[in-house]
Amino acid sequence: IDSFIHNVRQINPSPETGLQPVFPGAFSLARMSKRPIRMMGMHGLNHLWNIDGMNVTGRNIKVRAYPYNLCAKSGDEFVESFNKVVGTFGASGEDRADWQAWLNGDAWKEMAANKKKLEEEKESKKIEIAEEPPKQTTA
């Protein structure tokens, strides 16, 4: 490991709902330094270091180091992939079924294709609505 960026700014008051906002800074640093991104997730840390202070309520913590480099091509893809993969693990302690597709970029491509398809359908409906003749009213 050349460098490790641990993105903890503060204790998450509700880890079961997922991550606090994720920013693309780690992606930018990795890209500038030409280093791969390998994600890690933690679950249960809130029992050891919790919002109520240093009252330990449990010691069972799971740490997950993902075995593949993230193939993100943009900051947005990094943020979405991190939220999907690490956010799911952090909230539940379990991996998503499609975590590999998020790391290799397939899930992002599929999401982008679906979004484009929805936008095209939405646009075609606008055109259809615009081309409809005005309804005549009878008095």
mmCIF file of C-alpha atoms in Angstrom:
data_model
loop_
_atom_site.group_PDB
_atom_site.id
_atom_site.type_symbol
_atom_site.label_atom_id
_atom_site.label_comp_id
_atom_site.label_asym_id
_atom_site.label_seq_id
_atom_site.Cartn_x
_atom_site.Cartn_y
_atom_site.Cartn_z
ATOM 1 C CA ILE A 1 0.000 0.000 0.000
ATOM 2 C CA ASP A 2 1.491 3.322 -1.029
ATOM 3 C CA SER A 3 -1.021 5.411 0.881
ATOM 4 C CA PHE A 4 -4.199 4.948 2.849
ATOM 5 C CA ILE A 5 -6.937 7.555 3.072
ATOM 6 C CA HIS A 6 -9.411 7.018 5.859
ATOM 7 C CA ASN A 7 -12.350 9.308 5.347
ATOM 8 C CA VAL A 8 -13.644 9.857 8.888
ATOM 9 C CA ARG A 9 -14.540 13.424 9.721
ATOM 10 C CA GLN A 10 -16.797 12.754 12.685
ATOM 11 C CA ILE A 11 -18.775 10.004 14.329
ATOM 12 C CA ASN A 12 -21.747 8.959 12.198
ATOM 13 C CA PRO A 13 -24.878 9.414 14.345
ATOM 14 C CA SER A 14 -26.867 6.844 12.314
ATOM 15 C CA PRO A 15 -24.508 4.292 10.707
ATOM 16 C CA GLU A 16 -27.351 1.851 10.080
ATOM 17 C CA THR A 17 -28.724 4.224 7.415
ATOM 18 C CA GLY A 18 -25.431 4.382 5.520
ATOM 19 C CA LEU A 19 -22.580 6.796 5.070
ATOM 20 C CA GLN A 20 -22.440 10.490 5.670
ATOM 21 C CA PRO A 21 -21.744 12.511 2.508
ATOM 22 C CA VAL A 22 -18.871 11.155 0.420
ATOM 23 C CA PHE A 23 -16.712 13.535 -1.586
ATOM 24 C CA PRO A 24 -14.491 12.788 -4.604
ATOM 25 C CA GLY A 25 -11.244 14.039 -3.028
ATOM 26 C CA ALA A 26 -9.756 10.541 -2.597
ATOM 27 C CA PHE A 27 -10.457 9.862 -6.270
ATOM 28 C CA SER A 28 -8.705 13.107 -7.254
ATOM 29 C CA LEU A 29 -5.646 12.285 -5.121
ATOM 30 C CA ALA A 30 -5.427 8.756 -6.525
ATOM 31 C CA ARG A 31 -5.756 10.005 -10.076
ATOM 32 C CA MET A 32 -3.124 12.730 -9.628
ATOM 33 C CA SER A 33 -0.678 10.268 -8.034
ATOM 34 C CA LYS A 34 -1.529 7.512 -10.565
ATOM 35 C CA ARG A 35 -2.409 5.075 -7.777
ATOM 36 C CA PRO A 36 -5.219 2.501 -7.750
ATOM 37 C CA ILE A 37 -8.134 2.774 -5.348
ATOM 38 C CA ARG A 38 -8.831 -0.224 -3.131
ATOM 39 C CA MET A 39 -11.835 0.291 -0.905
ATOM 40 C CA MET A 40 -12.250 -0.798 2.690
ATOM 41 C CA GLY A 41 -15.371 -0.821 4.795
ATOM 42 C CA MET A 42 -15.984 -1.069 8.526
ATOM 43 C CA HIS A 43 -19.108 -2.163 10.336
ATOM 44 C CA GLY A 44 -19.791 -1.902 14.073
ATOM 45 C CA LEU A 45 -17.219 0.764 14.852
ATOM 46 C CA ASN A 46 -20.013 2.841 16.388
ATOM 47 C CA HIS A 47 -20.148 0.316 19.282
ATOM 48 C CA LEU A 48 -16.515 0.942 20.142
ATOM 49 C CA TRP A 49 -16.470 4.675 19.405
ATOM 50 C CA ASN A 50 -20.000 5.979 19.662
ATOM 51 C CA ILE A 51 -21.811 9.276 19.515
ATOM 52 C CA ASP A 52 -22.508 9.321 23.264
ATOM 53 C CA GLY A 53 -18.825 9.589 24.059
ATOM 54 C CA MET A 54 -16.315 6.877 24.741
ATOM 55 C CA ASN A 55 -18.802 4.420 26.280
ATOM 56 C CA VAL A 56 -17.945 1.058 24.745
ATOM 57 C CA THR A 57 -21.137 -0.848 23.998
ATOM 58 C CA GLY A 58 -19.589 -3.662 21.939
ATOM 59 C CA ARG A 59 -16.330 -4.901 20.546
ATOM 60 C CA ASN A 60 -17.454 -6.823 17.461
ATOM 61 C CA ILE A 61 -16.187 -4.931 14.428
ATOM 62 C CA LYS A 62 -15.997 -6.159 10.857
ATOM 63 C CA VAL A 63 -13.381 -4.799 8.471
ATOM 64 C CA ARG A 64 -13.725 -5.568 4.770
ATOM 65 C CA ALA A 65 -10.879 -4.971 2.323
ATOM 66 C CA TYR A 66 -12.120 -5.347 -1.245
ATOM 67 C CA PRO A 67 -9.758 -7.410 -3.418
ATOM 68 C CA TYR A 68 -10.078 -5.463 -6.668
ATOM 69 C CA ASN A 69 -9.084 -1.983 -7.724
ATOM 70 C CA LEU A 70 -11.965 0.398 -8.319
ATOM 71 C CA CYS A 71 -12.204 1.179 -12.037
ATOM 72 C CA ALA A 72 -13.882 4.588 -11.637
ATOM 73 C CA LYS A 73 -13.326 7.098 -14.413
ATOM 74 C CA SER A 74 -14.855 10.143 -12.691
ATOM 75 C CA GLY A 75 -15.434 11.611 -9.265
ATOM 76 C CA ASP A 76 -19.171 10.969 -9.604
ATOM 77 C CA GLU A 77 -18.563 7.295 -10.386
ATOM 78 C CA PHE A 78 -16.212 7.030 -7.388
ATOM 79 C CA VAL A 79 -18.780 8.589 -5.030
ATOM 80 C CA GLU A 80 -21.650 6.403 -6.281
ATOM 81 C CA SER A 81 -19.542 3.224 -6.179
ATOM 82 C CA PHE A 82 -18.213 4.012 -2.693
ATOM 83 C CA ASN A 83 -21.736 4.665 -1.416
ATOM 84 C CA LYS A 84 -23.066 1.447 -2.953
ATOM 85 C CA VAL A 85 -20.224 -0.853 -1.877
ATOM 86 C CA VAL A 86 -18.804 0.574 1.359
ATOM 87 C CA GLY A 87 -22.079 2.213 2.401
ATOM 88 C CA THR A 88 -23.923 -1.096 2.235
ATOM 89 C CA PHE A 89 -21.197 -2.912 4.145
ATOM 90 C CA GLY A 90 -20.939 -0.167 6.758
ATOM 91 C CA ALA A 91 -24.691 -0.173 7.384
ATOM 92 C CA SER A 92 -25.280 -3.928 7.421
ATOM 93 C CA GLY A 93 -21.945 -5.697 7.805
ATOM 94 C CA GLU A 94 -22.712 -7.617 4.605
ATOM 95 C CA ASP A 95 -21.717 -7.088 0.980
ATOM 96 C CA ARG A 96 -24.199 -6.179 -1.738
ATOM 97 C CA ALA A 97 -24.742 -8.988 -4.211
ATOM 98 C CA ASP A 98 -23.401 -6.802 -7.045
ATOM 99 C CA TRP A 99 -20.326 -5.336 -5.328
ATOM 100 C CA GLN A 100 -17.990 -6.682 -8.031
ATOM 101 C CA ALA A 101 -20.004 -4.927 -10.754
ATOM 102 C CA TRP A 102 -19.612 -1.641 -8.867
ATOM 103 C CA LEU A 103 -15.845 -2.116 -8.554
ATOM 104 C CA ASN A 104 -15.288 -3.091 -12.199
ATOM 105 C CA GLY A 105 -17.496 -0.295 -13.548
ATOM 106 C CA ASP A 106 -20.264 -2.474 -15.040
ATOM 107 C CA ALA A 107 -22.940 -1.284 -12.597
ATOM 108 C CA TRP A 108 -22.068 2.377 -13.268
ATOM 109 C CA LYS A 109 -22.297 1.805 -17.036
ATOM 110 C CA GLU A 110 -25.659 0.069 -16.603
ATOM 111 C CA MET A 111 -26.951 2.868 -14.377
ATOM 112 C CA ALA A 112 -25.793 5.490 -16.907
ATOM 113 C CA ALA A 113 -27.431 3.579 -19.786
ATOM 114 C CA ASN A 114 -30.709 3.288 -17.862
ATOM 115 C CA LYS A 115 -30.603 6.987 -17.008
ATOM 116 C CA LYS A 116 -29.993 7.885 -20.660
ATOM 117 C CA LYS A 117 -32.851 5.628 -21.764
ATOM 118 C CA LEU A 118 -35.227 7.255 -19.246
ATOM 119 C CA GLU A 119 -34.176 10.730 -20.408
ATOM 120 C CA GLU A 120 -34.777 9.743 -24.045
ATOM 121 C CA GLU A 121 -38.203 8.326 -23.181
ATOM 122 C CA LYS A 122 -39.040 11.467 -21.239
ATOM 123 C CA GLU A 123 -37.914 13.634 -24.159
ATOM 124 C CA SER A 124 -39.935 11.608 -26.674
ATOM 125 C CA LYS A 125 -43.040 12.000 -24.488
ATOM 126 C CA LYS A 126 -42.499 15.765 -24.457
ATOM 127 C CA ILE A 127 -42.354 15.720 -28.250
ATOM 128 C CA GLU A 128 -45.516 13.589 -28.470
ATOM 129 C CA ILE A 129 -47.365 15.937 -26.139
ATOM 130 C CA ALA A 130 -46.188 18.971 -28.097
ATOM 131 C CA GLU A 131 -47.363 17.422 -31.395
ATOM 132 C CA GLU A 132 -50.874 16.588 -30.191
ATOM 133 C CA PRO A 133 -53.504 18.842 -31.720
ATOM 134 C CA PRO A 134 -55.255 21.121 -29.271
ATOM 135 C CA LYS A 135 -58.491 19.729 -27.871
ATOM 136 C CA GLN A 136 -61.561 21.551 -29.037
ATOM 137 C CA THR A 137 -64.077 22.591 -26.486
ATOM 138 C CA THR A 138 -67.765 22.742 -27.139
ATOM 139 C CA ALA A 139 -69.854 25.451 -25.677
#
